[in-house]
Amino acid sequence: IQAVNERYSLLNRLFDTLIIVLTLELSNYIRVSFPIGRPAPNEALDVPLYFLPITVIIWQIVFTAFQVYGLSYGKLHVRSFPRLVEAHLIAALTFMGILYIVHRDFSRLESAYFIGTSLLIMLSYRFIWPYASALLGANPWTKRKVLIIGTNNQALQISRIITDYAAAGLQFAGFVRHVTDEMPESEIDSEEILGNIDTLRKIVTEHGIREVIICDHANEHEYLRQINDTLSSLPVNIRIAPDYSDLAYFHMTIEDFAGIPLVGLRYDMLTIWQRIIKRLFDIVGASVLLIAFLPLIIIIAIAIKLDSRGPILFRQQRAGERGRLFTMYKFRSMVWDAENQITYSQNYKHADDPRVTRVGRWLRRLSLDEIPQFVNVLFGDMSLVGPRPELPQVIGHYSPLQWKRFEVPQGVTGWWQINGRADLPMYEHTDYDVFYIRNYSVWLDVMILAR
């Protein structure tokens, strides 16, 4: 599978390079053949020859930074489109900026044709290619049949991956139970179970199995030796899929360290490129939002002062990325010295809390009390999107899994705010935060902000 992924990665690079070159010429043809708007002089329609390799390099660098070519073959379908679109738009902005410097008179309409047609073709071939490859690779004589020992959820997941890699020459044959009376632990069709471990050799021989993957929980030394001895005289490869269910929330990697495989369990969740892009996105977004909300900020400040005595802003210590403490700002929505009036759980939102002012209740209902946190974003304490910063006294009771929330910048809003339940404390939304961390992209940030 690794070799297949490497071939498809190289193939994607070649195809993308070809698409860039051809669509540059195609956009010129469209601009000349179907003129729209003001006629452009000839020199404004021709891309300088030296700019062609620069354009290719721009797309290759940006696509590599966004890990477009890091997607495995089995994921070359619509689920990978958001990352491709995101990378393409960043490359297009870079292209437009450099082109404006070196060839200011170049037709803007032709640039739009180039960006639009190249994106459309890249999306189209990535959508069509897996299906076309599956048809081309459907020859049963070239298939390597794969047998899975085990009937747990991990076995089911691997069987689906094998099906996704049909064009790579793999064919899923079925499952083998550990013992005769074992019941499937997942949604496995009973017809896919070929037998139990006692008849393993017969199953491998009769079905022409060439690959065996062990996914059973009973991965003890003697159990593995038994399987290896049973199949030792047959031309079959044996692989083990360790049970990482206890590490499900780790974003693991396997690295080759001078021939020694190292499994990475903890490392920076965001790459340097992702951090740079996220920070630029935060600075631009927070600046624009503060300017846009300036009239509203003035109105809210006046309303707070007229409604109750006390400061306009509420300041509170919160834990940010890596647990670093910072001062978070909000518009004051409670009476002054509210914390000394009633003992309450600071993790919950109370709709009928008597300490909430009239203006504060309105601010909370519309989430306008969070606006000052855009200043925290500009200071670098927070991000526009991310897990919510927690109270210092709460994080002392966090489990190791819950601490994963602090491996990225904390946000003004996040995935659990638009999907979870607001009546639960933040630490019970860890699953949502981990999902965001593992699937981070600028595109996901935009989607969360839009909602």
Tab-separated table of C-alpha atoms in Angstrom:
chain	number	residue	atom	x	y	z
A	1	ILE	CA	0.000	0.000	0.000
A	2	GLN	CA	2.873	2.358	0.783
A	3	ALA	CA	4.328	1.771	-2.680
A	4	VAL	CA	0.921	2.440	-4.232
A	5	ASN	CA	0.610	5.698	-2.294
A	6	GLU	CA	4.065	6.805	-3.446
A	7	ARG	CA	3.210	6.063	-7.081
A	8	TYR	CA	-0.047	7.961	-6.885
A	9	SER	CA	1.637	10.879	-5.135
A	10	LEU	CA	4.168	11.107	-7.972
A	11	LEU	CA	1.391	10.711	-10.528
A	12	ASN	CA	-0.575	13.538	-8.907
A	13	ARG	CA	2.441	15.834	-9.039
A	14	LEU	CA	2.927	15.101	-12.733
A	15	PHE	CA	-0.762	15.546	-13.515
A	16	ASP	CA	-0.966	18.812	-11.567
A	17	THR	CA	2.118	20.165	-13.358
A	18	LEU	CA	0.598	19.241	-16.706
A	19	ILE	CA	-2.719	20.841	-15.728
A	20	ILE	CA	-1.002	24.092	-14.707
A	21	VAL	CA	0.891	24.328	-18.006
A	22	LEU	CA	-2.087	23.427	-20.201
A	23	THR	CA	-4.626	25.631	-18.417
A	24	LEU	CA	-2.305	28.635	-18.700
A	25	GLU	CA	-2.468	28.177	-22.474
A	26	LEU	CA	-6.166	27.299	-22.363
A	27	SER	CA	-7.021	30.463	-20.431
A	28	ASN	CA	-5.228	32.500	-23.086
A	29	TYR	CA	-7.258	30.772	-25.818
A	30	ILE	CA	-10.548	31.374	-23.959
A	31	ARG	CA	-9.710	35.049	-23.381
A	32	VAL	CA	-8.907	35.612	-27.069
A	33	SER	CA	-11.682	33.468	-28.566
A	34	PHE	CA	-14.476	34.595	-26.272
A	35	PRO	CA	-13.710	38.242	-25.460
A	36	ILE	CA	-15.594	39.687	-22.505
A	37	GLY	CA	-15.295	43.267	-21.359
A	38	ARG	CA	-12.635	45.601	-22.679
A	39	PRO	CA	-10.323	44.272	-25.403
A	40	ALA	CA	-6.887	43.565	-23.948
A	41	PRO	CA	-3.629	44.327	-25.804
A	42	ASN	CA	-1.609	41.327	-26.965
A	43	GLU	CA	1.143	41.898	-24.421
A	44	ALA	CA	-1.457	41.646	-21.635
A	45	LEU	CA	-2.547	38.196	-22.831
A	46	ASP	CA	0.802	36.434	-23.032
A	47	VAL	CA	2.357	34.869	-19.957
A	48	PRO	CA	6.125	35.477	-19.921
A	49	LEU	CA	7.948	32.227	-20.701
A	50	TYR	CA	10.113	32.524	-17.597
A	51	PHE	CA	6.977	32.744	-15.432
A	52	LEU	CA	5.805	29.257	-16.424
A	53	PRO	CA	8.250	27.334	-14.176
A	54	ILE	CA	7.625	29.872	-11.408
A	55	THR	CA	3.905	29.094	-11.572
A	56	VAL	CA	4.538	25.351	-11.404
A	57	ILE	CA	6.881	25.808	-8.429
A	58	ILE	CA	4.291	27.933	-6.583
A	59	TRP	CA	1.663	25.200	-6.840
A	60	GLN	CA	4.087	22.421	-5.939
A	61	ILE	CA	5.336	24.238	-2.827
A	62	VAL	CA	1.859	25.183	-1.586
A	63	PHE	CA	0.375	21.751	-2.318
A	64	THR	CA	3.282	20.108	-0.486
A	65	ALA	CA	2.897	22.463	2.489
A	66	PHE	CA	-0.819	21.645	2.691
A	67	GLN	CA	-0.050	17.904	2.402
A	68	VAL	CA	-2.210	17.542	-0.701
A	69	TYR	CA	0.219	14.900	-1.945
A	70	GLY	CA	0.344	13.264	1.480
A	71	LEU	CA	-3.167	11.877	1.063
A	72	SER	CA	-3.170	8.131	0.527
A	73	TYR	CA	-4.649	6.614	-2.607
A	74	GLY	CA	-7.655	5.343	-0.691
A	75	LYS	CA	-8.536	8.918	0.264
A	76	LEU	CA	-8.440	10.357	-3.242
A	77	HIS	CA	-12.134	11.179	-3.314
A	78	VAL	CA	-14.490	13.987	-2.316
A	79	ARG	CA	-13.364	13.957	1.347
A	80	SER	CA	-9.999	15.349	0.231
A	81	PHE	CA	-11.528	18.174	-1.811
A	82	PRO	CA	-11.618	20.861	0.939
A	83	ARG	CA	-7.848	20.592	1.471
A	84	LEU	CA	-7.230	20.752	-2.281
A	85	VAL	CA	-9.478	23.814	-2.690
A	86	GLU	CA	-7.825	25.518	0.277
A	87	ALA	CA	-4.304	24.913	-1.079
A	88	HIS	CA	-5.323	25.931	-4.608
A	89	LEU	CA	-6.719	29.266	-3.403
A	90	ILE	CA	-3.558	30.027	-1.414
A	91	ALA	CA	-1.424	29.181	-4.463
A	92	ALA	CA	-3.689	31.335	-6.640
A	93	LEU	CA	-3.301	34.335	-4.317
A	94	THR	CA	0.479	33.877	-4.366
A	95	PHE	CA	0.396	33.589	-8.162
A	96	MET	CA	-1.652	36.787	-8.500
A	97	GLY	CA	0.633	38.688	-6.146
A	98	ILE	CA	3.851	37.730	-7.937
A	99	LEU	CA	2.259	38.241	-11.360
A	100	TYR	CA	1.183	41.738	-10.349
A	101	ILE	CA	4.804	42.576	-9.549
A	102	VAL	CA	6.477	41.097	-12.648
A	103	HIS	CA	3.714	41.621	-15.230
A	104	ARG	CA	1.287	44.231	-13.944
A	105	ASP	CA	-0.532	44.569	-17.269
A	106	PHE	CA	-1.477	40.885	-17.467
A	107	SER	CA	-5.205	40.325	-18.052
A	108	ARG	CA	-7.010	39.812	-14.732
A	109	LEU	CA	-9.800	37.978	-16.555
A	110	GLU	CA	-7.298	35.549	-18.049
A	111	SER	CA	-5.929	34.936	-14.550
A	112	ALA	CA	-9.443	34.133	-13.346
A	113	TYR	CA	-9.912	31.711	-16.263
A	114	PHE	CA	-6.632	29.996	-15.378
A	115	ILE	CA	-7.409	29.659	-11.667
A	116	GLY	CA	-10.963	28.450	-12.263
A	117	THR	CA	-10.239	25.942	-15.042
A	118	SER	CA	-7.182	24.473	-13.321
A	119	LEU	CA	-9.140	23.925	-10.088
A	120	LEU	CA	-12.055	22.368	-11.970
A	121	ILE	CA	-9.799	19.940	-13.848
A	122	MET	CA	-7.849	18.984	-10.696
A	123	LEU	CA	-11.068	18.216	-8.837
A	124	SER	CA	-12.516	16.319	-11.805
A	125	TYR	CA	-9.610	13.959	-12.358
A	126	ARG	CA	-9.287	13.276	-8.622
A	127	PHE	CA	-12.975	12.375	-8.567
A	128	ILE	CA	-12.838	10.155	-11.662
A	129	TRP	CA	-9.435	8.508	-11.155
A	130	PRO	CA	-10.292	6.043	-8.322
A	131	TYR	CA	-13.281	4.699	-10.249
A	132	ALA	CA	-11.352	4.422	-13.502
A	133	SER	CA	-8.455	2.718	-11.712
A	134	ALA	CA	-10.832	0.249	-10.066
A	135	LEU	CA	-12.153	-0.766	-13.493
A	136	LEU	CA	-8.661	-1.068	-14.955
A	137	GLY	CA	-7.459	-3.094	-11.978
A	138	ALA	CA	-10.410	-5.481	-11.874
A	139	ASN	CA	-8.450	-8.393	-13.439
A	140	PRO	CA	-8.790	-11.297	-10.938
A	141	TRP	CA	-5.442	-12.769	-12.093
A	142	THR	CA	-3.546	-9.756	-10.752
A	143	LYS	CA	-5.313	-9.591	-7.389
A	144	ARG	CA	-3.614	-10.395	-4.085
A	145	LYS	CA	-6.250	-11.823	-1.764
A	146	VAL	CA	-6.135	-10.592	1.826
A	147	LEU	CA	-7.426	-12.574	4.818
A	148	ILE	CA	-8.062	-10.907	8.181
A	149	ILE	CA	-7.788	-12.844	11.443
A	150	GLY	CA	-10.194	-11.308	13.943
A	151	THR	CA	-13.712	-9.903	13.906
A	152	ASN	CA	-13.339	-6.728	15.943
A	153	ASN	CA	-13.954	-3.158	14.794
A	154	GLN	CA	-10.334	-2.783	13.736
A	155	ALA	CA	-10.720	-5.790	11.425
A	156	LEU	CA	-13.823	-4.234	9.870
A	157	GLN	CA	-12.016	-0.941	9.322
A	158	ILE	CA	-9.068	-2.641	7.611
A	159	SER	CA	-11.406	-4.642	5.369
A	160	ARG	CA	-12.958	-1.387	4.177
A	161	ILE	CA	-9.534	0.093	3.480
A	162	ILE	CA	-8.615	-2.970	1.413
A	163	THR	CA	-11.808	-2.468	-0.589
A	164	ASP	CA	-10.810	1.162	-1.186
A	165	TYR	CA	-7.485	-0.089	-2.560
A	166	ALA	CA	-9.075	-2.445	-5.090
A	167	ALA	CA	-7.268	-0.723	-7.959
A	168	ALA	CA	-3.965	-1.362	-6.184
A	169	GLY	CA	-4.360	-5.096	-6.762
A	170	LEU	CA	-5.775	-6.016	-3.347
A	171	GLN	CA	-8.903	-8.109	-2.855
A	172	PHE	CA	-10.544	-8.709	0.507
A	173	ALA	CA	-11.232	-12.441	0.945
A	174	GLY	CA	-12.890	-12.627	4.364
A	175	PHE	CA	-12.435	-12.971	8.128
A	176	VAL	CA	-11.256	-15.787	10.395
A	177	ARG	CA	-12.469	-16.086	13.978
A	178	HIS	CA	-10.119	-16.739	16.859
A	179	VAL	CA	-12.300	-19.521	18.304
A	180	THR	CA	-15.318	-21.422	17.003
A	181	ASP	CA	-17.880	-19.854	19.347
A	182	GLU	CA	-16.578	-16.310	18.912
A	183	MET	CA	-19.257	-13.782	17.983
A	184	PRO	CA	-18.426	-10.835	15.737
A	185	GLU	CA	-17.768	-7.690	17.753
A	186	SER	CA	-18.698	-5.320	14.924
A	187	GLU	CA	-21.023	-4.983	11.960
A	188	ILE	CA	-19.452	-7.875	10.071
A	189	ASP	CA	-21.612	-9.901	7.714
A	190	SER	CA	-21.609	-13.541	8.844
A	191	GLU	CA	-21.152	-14.625	5.213
A	192	GLU	CA	-17.736	-12.930	5.214
A	193	ILE	CA	-16.503	-15.181	8.045
A	194	LEU	CA	-14.722	-18.096	6.362
A	195	GLY	CA	-14.061	-20.149	9.480
A	196	ASN	CA	-12.037	-20.198	12.687
A	197	ILE	CA	-8.356	-20.311	13.552
A	198	ASP	CA	-8.336	-24.143	13.654
A	199	THR	CA	-9.008	-24.308	9.896
A	200	LEU	CA	-6.678	-21.434	8.978
A	201	ARG	CA	-4.336	-23.447	6.745
A	202	LYS	CA	-7.247	-24.944	4.797
A	203	ILE	CA	-8.834	-21.499	4.302
A	204	VAL	CA	-5.583	-19.973	3.043
A	205	THR	CA	-5.025	-22.832	0.597
A	206	GLU	CA	-8.573	-23.056	-0.780
A	207	HIS	CA	-9.016	-19.317	-1.277
A	208	GLY	CA	-5.554	-18.598	-2.655
A	209	ILE	CA	-4.690	-16.147	0.115
A	210	ARG	CA	-1.449	-14.179	-0.308
A	211	GLU	CA	-1.728	-11.691	2.567
A	212	VAL	CA	-2.796	-12.334	6.171
A	213	ILE	CA	-3.436	-9.515	8.647
A	214	ILE	CA	-3.856	-10.358	12.333
A	215	CYS	CA	-6.334	-8.020	14.053
A	216	ASP	CA	-7.354	-10.199	16.978
A	217	HIS	CA	-7.088	-8.889	20.538
A	218	ALA	CA	-5.261	-12.086	21.519
A	219	ASN	CA	-1.916	-10.984	20.086
A	220	GLU	CA	0.123	-12.942	22.623
A	221	HIS	CA	3.484	-14.377	21.655
A	222	GLU	CA	2.319	-18.007	21.558
A	223	TYR	CA	-0.756	-17.116	19.540
A	224	LEU	CA	1.339	-15.368	16.895
A	225	ARG	CA	3.834	-18.245	16.823
A	226	GLN	CA	0.975	-20.701	16.265
A	227	ILE	CA	-0.262	-18.748	13.238
A	228	ASN	CA	3.249	-18.376	11.831
A	229	ASP	CA	3.989	-22.105	12.211
A	230	THR	CA	0.658	-23.042	10.605
A	231	LEU	CA	1.381	-20.967	7.505
A	232	SER	CA	5.180	-21.341	7.379
A	233	SER	CA	5.196	-23.614	4.316
A	234	LEU	CA	2.710	-21.514	2.322
A	235	PRO	CA	3.559	-18.520	0.053
A	236	VAL	CA	1.753	-15.995	2.228
A	237	ASN	CA	2.803	-12.742	3.933
A	238	ILE	CA	1.753	-12.203	7.554
A	239	ARG	CA	1.270	-8.783	9.134
A	240	ILE	CA	0.060	-7.632	12.551
A	241	ALA	CA	-2.276	-4.701	13.210
A	242	PRO	CA	-1.611	-3.794	16.876
A	243	ASP	CA	-4.622	-2.904	18.990
A	244	TYR	CA	-4.270	0.837	19.547
A	245	SER	CA	-7.785	1.305	20.916
A	246	ASP	CA	-6.377	2.789	24.109
A	247	LEU	CA	-4.443	5.278	21.976
A	248	ALA	CA	-7.337	6.176	19.693
A	249	TYR	CA	-6.926	9.874	20.285
A	250	PHE	CA	-3.219	9.955	19.516
A	251	HIS	CA	-2.379	11.186	16.046
A	252	MET	CA	0.381	8.623	15.607
A	253	THR	CA	3.136	8.603	13.025
A	254	ILE	CA	5.745	6.001	12.124
A	255	GLU	CA	9.191	7.315	11.235
A	256	ASP	CA	12.286	5.567	9.908
A	257	PHE	CA	15.202	6.422	12.210
A	258	ALA	CA	18.280	4.952	10.497
A	259	GLY	CA	16.405	1.734	9.815
A	260	ILE	CA	14.675	1.652	13.211
A	261	PRO	CA	10.884	2.264	13.134
A	262	LEU	CA	9.815	4.857	15.694
A	263	VAL	CA	6.143	5.362	16.556
A	264	GLY	CA	5.371	8.988	17.376
A	265	LEU	CA	2.759	9.401	20.115
A	266	ARG	CA	3.314	13.061	20.978
A	267	TYR	CA	4.514	15.881	18.749
A	268	ASP	CA	3.349	19.272	17.525
A	269	MET	CA	-0.192	18.785	16.247
A	270	LEU	CA	0.153	21.718	13.840
A	271	THR	CA	3.007	21.971	11.354
A	272	ILE	CA	4.995	25.192	11.068
A	273	TRP	CA	3.125	26.042	7.853
A	274	GLN	CA	-0.241	25.463	9.507
A	275	ARG	CA	0.752	27.677	12.438
A	276	ILE	CA	1.923	30.486	10.140
A	277	ILE	CA	-1.246	30.358	8.046
A	278	LYS	CA	-3.482	30.104	11.128
A	279	ARG	CA	-1.741	33.080	12.747
A	280	LEU	CA	-2.054	35.223	9.608
A	281	PHE	CA	-5.704	34.211	9.336
A	282	ASP	CA	-6.248	35.195	12.990
A	283	ILE	CA	-4.565	38.597	12.657
A	284	VAL	CA	-6.451	39.540	9.507
A	285	GLY	CA	-9.765	38.134	10.747
A	286	ALA	CA	-9.595	39.697	14.229
A	287	SER	CA	-8.558	43.088	12.812
A	288	VAL	CA	-11.410	43.120	10.306
A	289	LEU	CA	-13.951	42.020	12.922
A	290	LEU	CA	-12.825	44.628	15.482
A	291	ILE	CA	-13.100	47.391	12.885
A	292	ALA	CA	-16.494	46.128	11.713
A	293	PHE	CA	-17.811	45.871	15.285
A	294	LEU	CA	-16.388	49.232	16.440
A	295	PRO	CA	-19.751	51.092	16.399
A	296	LEU	CA	-21.384	48.175	18.234
A	297	ILE	CA	-18.524	48.053	20.761
A	298	ILE	CA	-19.128	51.727	21.621
A	299	ILE	CA	-22.873	51.144	22.037
A	300	ILE	CA	-22.312	48.081	24.250
A	301	ALA	CA	-19.780	49.934	26.419
A	302	ILE	CA	-22.232	52.797	27.014
A	303	ALA	CA	-25.078	50.360	27.761
A	304	ILE	CA	-22.992	48.467	30.343
A	305	LYS	CA	-22.026	51.679	32.166
A	306	LEU	CA	-25.628	52.913	32.230
A	307	ASP	CA	-27.034	49.555	33.360
A	308	SER	CA	-24.856	48.847	36.414
A	309	ARG	CA	-21.817	50.101	38.237
A	310	GLY	CA	-18.436	48.555	37.572
A	311	PRO	CA	-15.932	48.223	34.729
A	312	ILE	CA	-16.913	47.617	31.111
A	313	LEU	CA	-14.613	44.629	30.694
A	314	PHE	CA	-14.471	41.451	32.744
A	315	ARG	CA	-10.953	40.053	33.113
A	316	GLN	CA	-10.300	36.449	34.042
A	317	GLN	CA	-7.287	34.136	34.121
A	318	ARG	CA	-7.596	31.291	31.621
A	319	ALA	CA	-5.326	28.474	30.452
A	320	GLY	CA	-4.202	28.738	26.844
A	321	GLU	CA	-2.044	26.558	24.621
A	322	ARG	CA	0.209	24.201	26.628
A	323	GLY	CA	-1.616	25.376	29.761
A	324	ARG	CA	-0.030	28.852	29.650
A	325	LEU	CA	-2.056	31.340	31.703
A	326	PHE	CA	-3.264	34.599	30.195
A	327	THR	CA	-5.877	37.277	30.914
A	328	MET	CA	-9.027	36.778	28.851
A	329	TYR	CA	-11.328	39.726	28.163
A	330	LYS	CA	-15.120	39.752	27.934
A	331	PHE	CA	-17.793	42.408	28.197
A	332	ARG	CA	-19.034	42.384	31.784
A	333	SER	CA	-22.407	40.638	31.865
A	334	MET	CA	-22.786	40.275	35.655
A	335	VAL	CA	-23.021	42.685	38.540
A	336	TRP	CA	-19.758	43.856	40.037
A	337	ASP	CA	-18.210	41.368	42.579
A	338	ALA	CA	-20.598	38.649	41.345
A	339	GLU	CA	-18.211	35.862	42.348
A	340	ASN	CA	-18.530	36.848	46.011
A	341	GLN	CA	-22.341	36.811	46.048
A	342	ILE	CA	-23.283	33.217	45.251
A	343	THR	CA	-21.389	29.950	45.286
A	344	TYR	CA	-21.860	28.331	41.936
A	345	SER	CA	-20.232	26.038	39.395
A	346	GLN	CA	-18.179	28.126	37.012
A	347	ASN	CA	-18.350	25.407	34.381
A	348	TYR	CA	-22.083	25.808	33.701
A	349	LYS	CA	-24.170	28.506	32.085
A	350	HIS	CA	-27.222	29.387	34.182
A	351	ALA	CA	-30.083	30.975	32.283
A	352	ASP	CA	-31.712	32.392	35.444
A	353	ASP	CA	-28.585	33.468	37.329
A	354	PRO	CA	-29.701	36.541	39.344
A	355	ARG	CA	-26.263	38.126	39.061
A	356	VAL	CA	-26.605	38.583	35.293
A	357	THR	CA	-27.503	42.174	34.418
A	358	ARG	CA	-30.222	43.187	31.956
A	359	VAL	CA	-27.653	44.170	29.340
A	360	GLY	CA	-25.576	41.114	30.212
A	361	ARG	CA	-28.472	38.746	29.537
A	362	TRP	CA	-28.887	40.316	26.099
A	363	LEU	CA	-25.136	40.135	25.431
A	364	ARG	CA	-24.989	36.461	26.382
A	365	ARG	CA	-28.017	35.546	24.310
A	366	LEU	CA	-26.341	37.023	21.202
A	367	SER	CA	-22.796	35.954	22.264
A	368	LEU	CA	-21.702	39.590	22.022
A	369	ASP	CA	-19.902	39.405	25.368
A	370	GLU	CA	-17.121	37.499	23.544
A	371	ILE	CA	-16.198	40.383	21.201
A	372	PRO	CA	-13.272	41.682	23.355
A	373	GLN	CA	-11.570	38.303	22.897
A	374	PHE	CA	-10.616	39.453	19.395
A	375	VAL	CA	-8.039	41.573	21.266
A	376	ASN	CA	-6.709	38.353	22.834
A	377	VAL	CA	-6.442	36.954	19.317
A	378	LEU	CA	-4.347	39.936	18.180
A	379	PHE	CA	-2.110	39.539	21.254
A	380	GLY	CA	-1.538	35.885	20.320
A	381	ASP	CA	-3.173	34.509	23.477
A	382	MET	CA	-6.012	32.939	21.500
A	383	SER	CA	-7.083	32.003	17.995
A	384	LEU	CA	-10.374	32.741	16.250
A	385	VAL	CA	-11.161	29.013	16.251
A	386	GLY	CA	-10.027	26.332	18.681
A	387	PRO	CA	-10.906	24.646	21.979
A	388	ARG	CA	-12.206	27.115	24.549
A	389	PRO	CA	-9.667	28.262	27.183
A	390	GLU	CA	-10.361	26.630	30.543
A	391	LEU	CA	-10.252	27.929	34.116
A	392	PRO	CA	-6.900	27.218	35.861
A	393	GLN	CA	-8.560	25.536	38.856
A	394	VAL	CA	-10.317	23.077	36.550
A	395	ILE	CA	-7.358	21.896	34.456
A	396	GLY	CA	-5.670	20.510	37.554
A	397	HIS	CA	-8.259	17.719	37.475
A	398	TYR	CA	-7.888	17.020	33.751
A	399	SER	CA	-7.037	13.538	32.516
A	400	PRO	CA	-4.167	13.055	30.001
A	401	LEU	CA	-6.738	12.789	27.213
A	402	GLN	CA	-8.385	16.075	28.191
A	403	TRP	CA	-4.982	17.775	28.154
A	404	LYS	CA	-4.908	17.244	24.396
A	405	ARG	CA	-7.215	20.281	24.187
A	406	PHE	CA	-4.188	22.442	24.965
A	407	GLU	CA	-2.000	21.199	22.098
A	408	VAL	CA	-3.339	23.924	19.788
A	409	PRO	CA	-4.176	27.613	20.370
A	410	GLN	CA	-7.417	28.088	22.297
A	411	GLY	CA	-10.225	29.795	20.396
A	412	VAL	CA	-13.038	32.322	20.612
A	413	THR	CA	-15.309	29.663	19.135
A	414	GLY	CA	-14.810	26.029	18.247
A	415	TRP	CA	-16.153	22.755	16.933
A	416	TRP	CA	-18.053	21.853	20.091
A	417	GLN	CA	-19.776	25.242	20.267
A	418	ILE	CA	-21.527	24.543	16.969
A	419	ASN	CA	-22.055	20.800	17.560
A	420	GLY	CA	-22.101	20.153	21.287
A	421	ARG	CA	-24.420	20.934	24.175
A	422	ALA	CA	-23.913	24.277	25.885
A	423	ASP	CA	-25.340	22.987	29.185
A	424	LEU	CA	-22.392	20.638	29.716
A	425	PRO	CA	-19.024	21.682	31.180
A	426	MET	CA	-16.197	22.207	28.708
A	427	TYR	CA	-14.202	19.153	29.789
A	428	GLU	CA	-17.058	16.901	28.625
A	429	HIS	CA	-16.604	18.221	25.085
A	430	THR	CA	-13.131	16.713	24.724
A	431	ASP	CA	-14.212	14.437	21.853
A	432	TYR	CA	-15.277	17.456	19.823
A	433	ASP	CA	-12.022	19.274	20.537
A	434	VAL	CA	-9.915	16.236	19.623
A	435	PHE	CA	-11.846	15.907	16.362
A	436	TYR	CA	-11.008	19.537	15.543
A	437	ILE	CA	-7.326	19.079	16.395
A	438	ARG	CA	-6.931	15.945	14.266
A	439	ASN	CA	-8.808	17.422	11.294
A	440	TYR	CA	-7.508	20.992	11.459
A	441	SER	CA	-7.405	23.087	8.310
A	442	VAL	CA	-8.033	26.741	7.470
A	443	TRP	CA	-11.051	25.493	5.544
A	444	LEU	CA	-12.458	23.938	8.745
A	445	ASP	CA	-11.853	27.226	10.601
A	446	VAL	CA	-13.799	29.107	7.923
A	447	MET	CA	-16.669	26.598	8.129
A	448	ILE	CA	-16.855	26.946	11.929
A	449	LEU	CA	-16.810	30.751	11.787
A	450	ALA	CA	-19.486	30.738	9.082
A	451	ARG	CA	-21.795	28.738	11.354
